[in-house]
Amino acid sequence: MAPASDPKYVLYITMKQPQDMSQSATEILSEIFNPLMKRALDYDAGDTTTESKTMMPNITGKSVSAATAALKKENLQAVQIGTGDTVVQQMPLANEVILDDQRALILTNGAMTMPDVTGWSKSDVLKLAELTGKQITIKGTGYVTKQSLSEKSLLNSAKTITVTLSKP
């Protein structure tokens, strides 16, 4: 558990006894445990000093222009999915704590359209899949460099959508 004074993380590692060990079990487990716990603690320390957090506004039911203005005011990137003029769903949900500069997906009352997802993270693509209910196949790791359905194409016409991620 760490930090010791006020635990925020619990890391539990187990392993089967391997045959022909060249190191002790403690040494093997510490090679896994130490970097993971260091990463969690570094993330926690950096989380409070380098990232600015905000509350996701409730934009459902608003016009696209009003929603976009509200998101811009909170330093969020608005991504419109649809041809309508009113927001019917949003992702992240209202009142969620989010990071500045995060993508906010807004689904409108018109036909669902595919946004340009170039440069998006896997997490953002998964939010798109959740919001639209579409099956999106993700290949690779990193950030989106290619998408099988072009920008502004109707999502309802697509049976499968594939995005390819590459490391920068």
Tab-separated table of C-alpha atoms in Angstrom:
chain	number	residue	atom	x	y	z
A	1	MET	CA	0.000	0.000	0.000
A	2	ALA	CA	1.221	3.498	-0.767
A	3	PRO	CA	1.769	6.143	0.282
A	4	ALA	CA	2.336	4.623	3.704
A	5	SER	CA	0.952	7.613	5.637
A	6	ASP	CA	-2.333	7.814	3.665
A	7	PRO	CA	-2.742	4.804	1.349
A	8	LYS	CA	-4.357	5.474	-2.026
A	9	TYR	CA	-3.068	2.437	-3.904
A	10	VAL	CA	-2.985	-1.258	-3.152
A	11	LEU	CA	-0.933	-3.452	-5.452
A	12	TYR	CA	-1.256	-7.191	-5.037
A	13	ILE	CA	0.958	-9.489	-7.093
A	14	THR	CA	1.037	-13.270	-7.003
A	15	MET	CA	2.900	-15.835	-9.044
A	16	LYS	CA	3.225	-19.555	-9.295
A	17	GLN	CA	6.526	-20.983	-8.172
A	18	PRO	CA	8.551	-21.178	-11.401
A	19	GLN	CA	10.930	-24.046	-12.124
A	20	ASP	CA	14.678	-23.383	-12.279
A	21	MET	CA	14.644	-19.873	-10.824
A	22	SER	CA	17.824	-17.865	-11.289
A	23	GLN	CA	16.559	-15.178	-8.842
A	24	SER	CA	14.645	-15.327	-5.607
A	25	ALA	CA	10.873	-14.872	-5.683
A	26	THR	CA	11.280	-11.565	-3.835
A	27	GLU	CA	13.643	-10.236	-6.500
A	28	ILE	CA	11.327	-11.318	-9.321
A	29	LEU	CA	8.258	-9.760	-7.696
A	30	SER	CA	10.100	-6.529	-6.880
A	31	GLU	CA	10.982	-6.146	-10.583
A	32	ILE	CA	7.245	-6.037	-11.263
A	33	PHE	CA	6.063	-4.239	-8.139
A	34	ASN	CA	8.562	-1.375	-7.936
A	35	PRO	CA	8.021	0.150	-11.410
A	36	LEU	CA	4.225	-0.182	-11.157
A	37	MET	CA	4.021	1.452	-7.749
A	38	LYS	CA	6.496	4.171	-8.768
A	39	ARG	CA	4.341	4.922	-11.810
A	40	ALA	CA	1.184	5.161	-9.696
A	41	LEU	CA	2.859	7.477	-7.191
A	42	ASP	CA	4.416	9.620	-9.945
A	43	TYR	CA	1.009	9.877	-11.618
A	44	ASP	CA	-0.623	10.838	-8.328
A	45	ALA	CA	2.008	13.495	-7.622
A	46	GLY	CA	1.822	14.866	-11.160
A	47	ASP	CA	-1.947	14.742	-11.171
A	48	THR	CA	-2.298	17.567	-8.691
A	49	THR	CA	0.384	19.858	-10.097
A	50	THR	CA	0.384	19.521	-13.881
A	51	GLU	CA	-3.226	18.849	-14.875
A	52	SER	CA	-6.106	21.220	-14.485
A	53	LYS	CA	-9.464	19.624	-13.779
A	54	THR	CA	-12.953	20.879	-14.452
A	55	MET	CA	-16.554	19.710	-14.146
A	56	MET	CA	-18.305	18.619	-17.341
A	57	PRO	CA	-21.247	20.954	-17.934
A	58	ASN	CA	-24.723	19.622	-18.720
A	59	ILE	CA	-25.221	20.446	-22.401
A	60	THR	CA	-27.942	17.911	-23.240
A	61	GLY	CA	-30.980	19.666	-24.717
A	62	LYS	CA	-29.013	22.774	-25.674
A	63	SER	CA	-28.395	24.014	-29.196
A	64	VAL	CA	-25.106	22.920	-30.750
A	65	SER	CA	-23.830	26.511	-30.750
A	66	ALA	CA	-24.693	27.028	-27.056
A	67	ALA	CA	-23.169	23.646	-26.147
A	68	THR	CA	-19.981	24.373	-28.086
A	69	ALA	CA	-19.660	27.778	-26.387
A	70	ALA	CA	-20.158	26.205	-22.935
A	71	LEU	CA	-17.499	23.582	-23.665
A	72	LYS	CA	-15.046	26.145	-25.022
A	73	LYS	CA	-15.529	28.199	-21.845
A	74	GLU	CA	-14.411	25.123	-19.848
A	75	ASN	CA	-11.360	24.572	-22.134
A	76	LEU	CA	-12.863	21.418	-23.678
A	77	GLN	CA	-12.733	20.330	-27.318
A	78	ALA	CA	-16.241	19.881	-28.729
A	79	VAL	CA	-16.701	17.104	-31.309
A	80	GLN	CA	-20.101	17.050	-33.006
A	81	ILE	CA	-21.510	13.684	-34.056
A	82	GLY	CA	-24.577	14.262	-36.147
A	83	THR	CA	-26.246	16.724	-38.463
A	84	GLY	CA	-28.834	18.095	-36.033
A	85	ASP	CA	-28.976	21.371	-34.153
A	86	THR	CA	-29.769	20.079	-30.645
A	87	VAL	CA	-27.609	17.967	-28.323
A	88	VAL	CA	-29.357	14.716	-27.333
A	89	GLN	CA	-26.431	12.960	-25.587
A	90	GLN	CA	-22.998	13.879	-24.341
A	91	MET	CA	-19.817	12.091	-23.342
A	92	PRO	CA	-18.391	12.599	-20.692
A	93	LEU	CA	-21.617	12.805	-18.745
A	94	ALA	CA	-22.702	15.975	-16.957
A	95	ASN	CA	-20.929	16.729	-13.665
A	96	GLU	CA	-18.051	14.283	-14.266
A	97	VAL	CA	-14.647	15.602	-13.223
A	98	ILE	CA	-12.494	15.812	-16.350
A	99	LEU	CA	-9.172	17.249	-17.466
A	100	ASP	CA	-8.895	20.529	-19.351
A	101	ASP	CA	-8.488	20.111	-23.095
A	102	GLN	CA	-10.329	16.771	-23.062
A	103	ARG	CA	-12.591	15.891	-25.977
A	104	ALA	CA	-16.297	16.266	-25.299
A	105	LEU	CA	-18.472	14.299	-27.700
A	106	ILE	CA	-21.886	15.754	-28.485
A	107	LEU	CA	-24.489	13.636	-30.268
A	108	THR	CA	-27.162	15.656	-32.039
A	109	ASN	CA	-30.735	14.938	-33.064
A	110	GLY	CA	-29.758	14.568	-36.763
A	111	ALA	CA	-28.228	11.623	-38.578
A	112	MET	CA	-25.082	10.312	-36.835
A	113	THR	CA	-21.929	11.189	-38.748
A	114	MET	CA	-18.354	10.003	-38.362
A	115	PRO	CA	-15.955	12.612	-37.002
A	116	ASP	CA	-12.318	12.869	-38.053
A	117	VAL	CA	-10.680	10.782	-35.323
A	118	THR	CA	-7.099	11.356	-36.475
A	119	GLY	CA	-4.914	11.928	-33.420
A	120	TRP	CA	-7.467	10.511	-30.980
A	121	SER	CA	-6.430	8.166	-28.182
A	122	LYS	CA	-7.893	4.695	-27.740
A	123	SER	CA	-9.911	6.048	-24.815
A	124	ASP	CA	-11.533	8.706	-27.012
A	125	VAL	CA	-12.379	6.106	-29.679
A	126	LEU	CA	-13.996	3.886	-27.034
A	127	LYS	CA	-16.116	6.854	-25.896
A	128	LEU	CA	-17.244	7.333	-29.498
A	129	ALA	CA	-18.235	3.656	-29.699
A	130	GLU	CA	-20.142	3.881	-26.415
A	131	LEU	CA	-21.968	7.060	-27.388
A	132	THR	CA	-22.972	5.891	-30.867
A	133	GLY	CA	-23.505	2.199	-30.098
A	134	LYS	CA	-21.314	1.292	-33.069
A	135	GLN	CA	-18.783	-1.525	-33.107
A	136	ILE	CA	-15.336	-0.029	-33.681
A	137	THR	CA	-12.352	-2.294	-34.197
A	138	ILE	CA	-9.083	-0.837	-32.930
A	139	LYS	CA	-5.786	-2.019	-34.381
A	140	GLY	CA	-2.415	-1.086	-32.933
A	141	THR	CA	-1.418	1.207	-30.072
A	142	GLY	CA	-0.833	4.920	-29.766
A	143	TYR	CA	-3.044	7.443	-31.540
A	144	VAL	CA	-5.362	7.154	-34.532
A	145	THR	CA	-3.622	7.540	-37.881
A	146	LYS	CA	-6.248	5.950	-40.129
A	147	GLN	CA	-10.003	5.328	-40.129
A	148	SER	CA	-12.005	3.084	-42.449
A	149	LEU	CA	-15.053	5.372	-42.544
A	150	SER	CA	-14.322	8.863	-43.823
A	151	GLU	CA	-15.203	12.021	-41.945
A	152	LYS	CA	-18.865	13.134	-42.231
A	153	SER	CA	-19.964	9.715	-43.557
A	154	LEU	CA	-23.206	8.389	-42.096
A	155	LEU	CA	-22.532	6.000	-39.228
A	156	ASN	CA	-25.756	4.069	-39.836
A	157	SER	CA	-24.500	2.981	-43.262
A	158	ALA	CA	-21.344	1.403	-41.828
A	159	LYS	CA	-21.409	-2.241	-40.770
A	160	THR	CA	-17.886	-2.124	-39.359
A	161	ILE	CA	-15.568	0.716	-38.493
A	162	THR	CA	-11.847	0.122	-38.101
A	163	VAL	CA	-9.321	2.589	-36.774
A	164	THR	CA	-5.569	2.094	-36.858
A	165	LEU	CA	-3.416	3.480	-34.075
A	166	SER	CA	0.313	4.156	-34.273
A	167	LYS	CA	2.829	5.417	-31.772
A	168	PRO	CA	3.954	9.017	-32.391
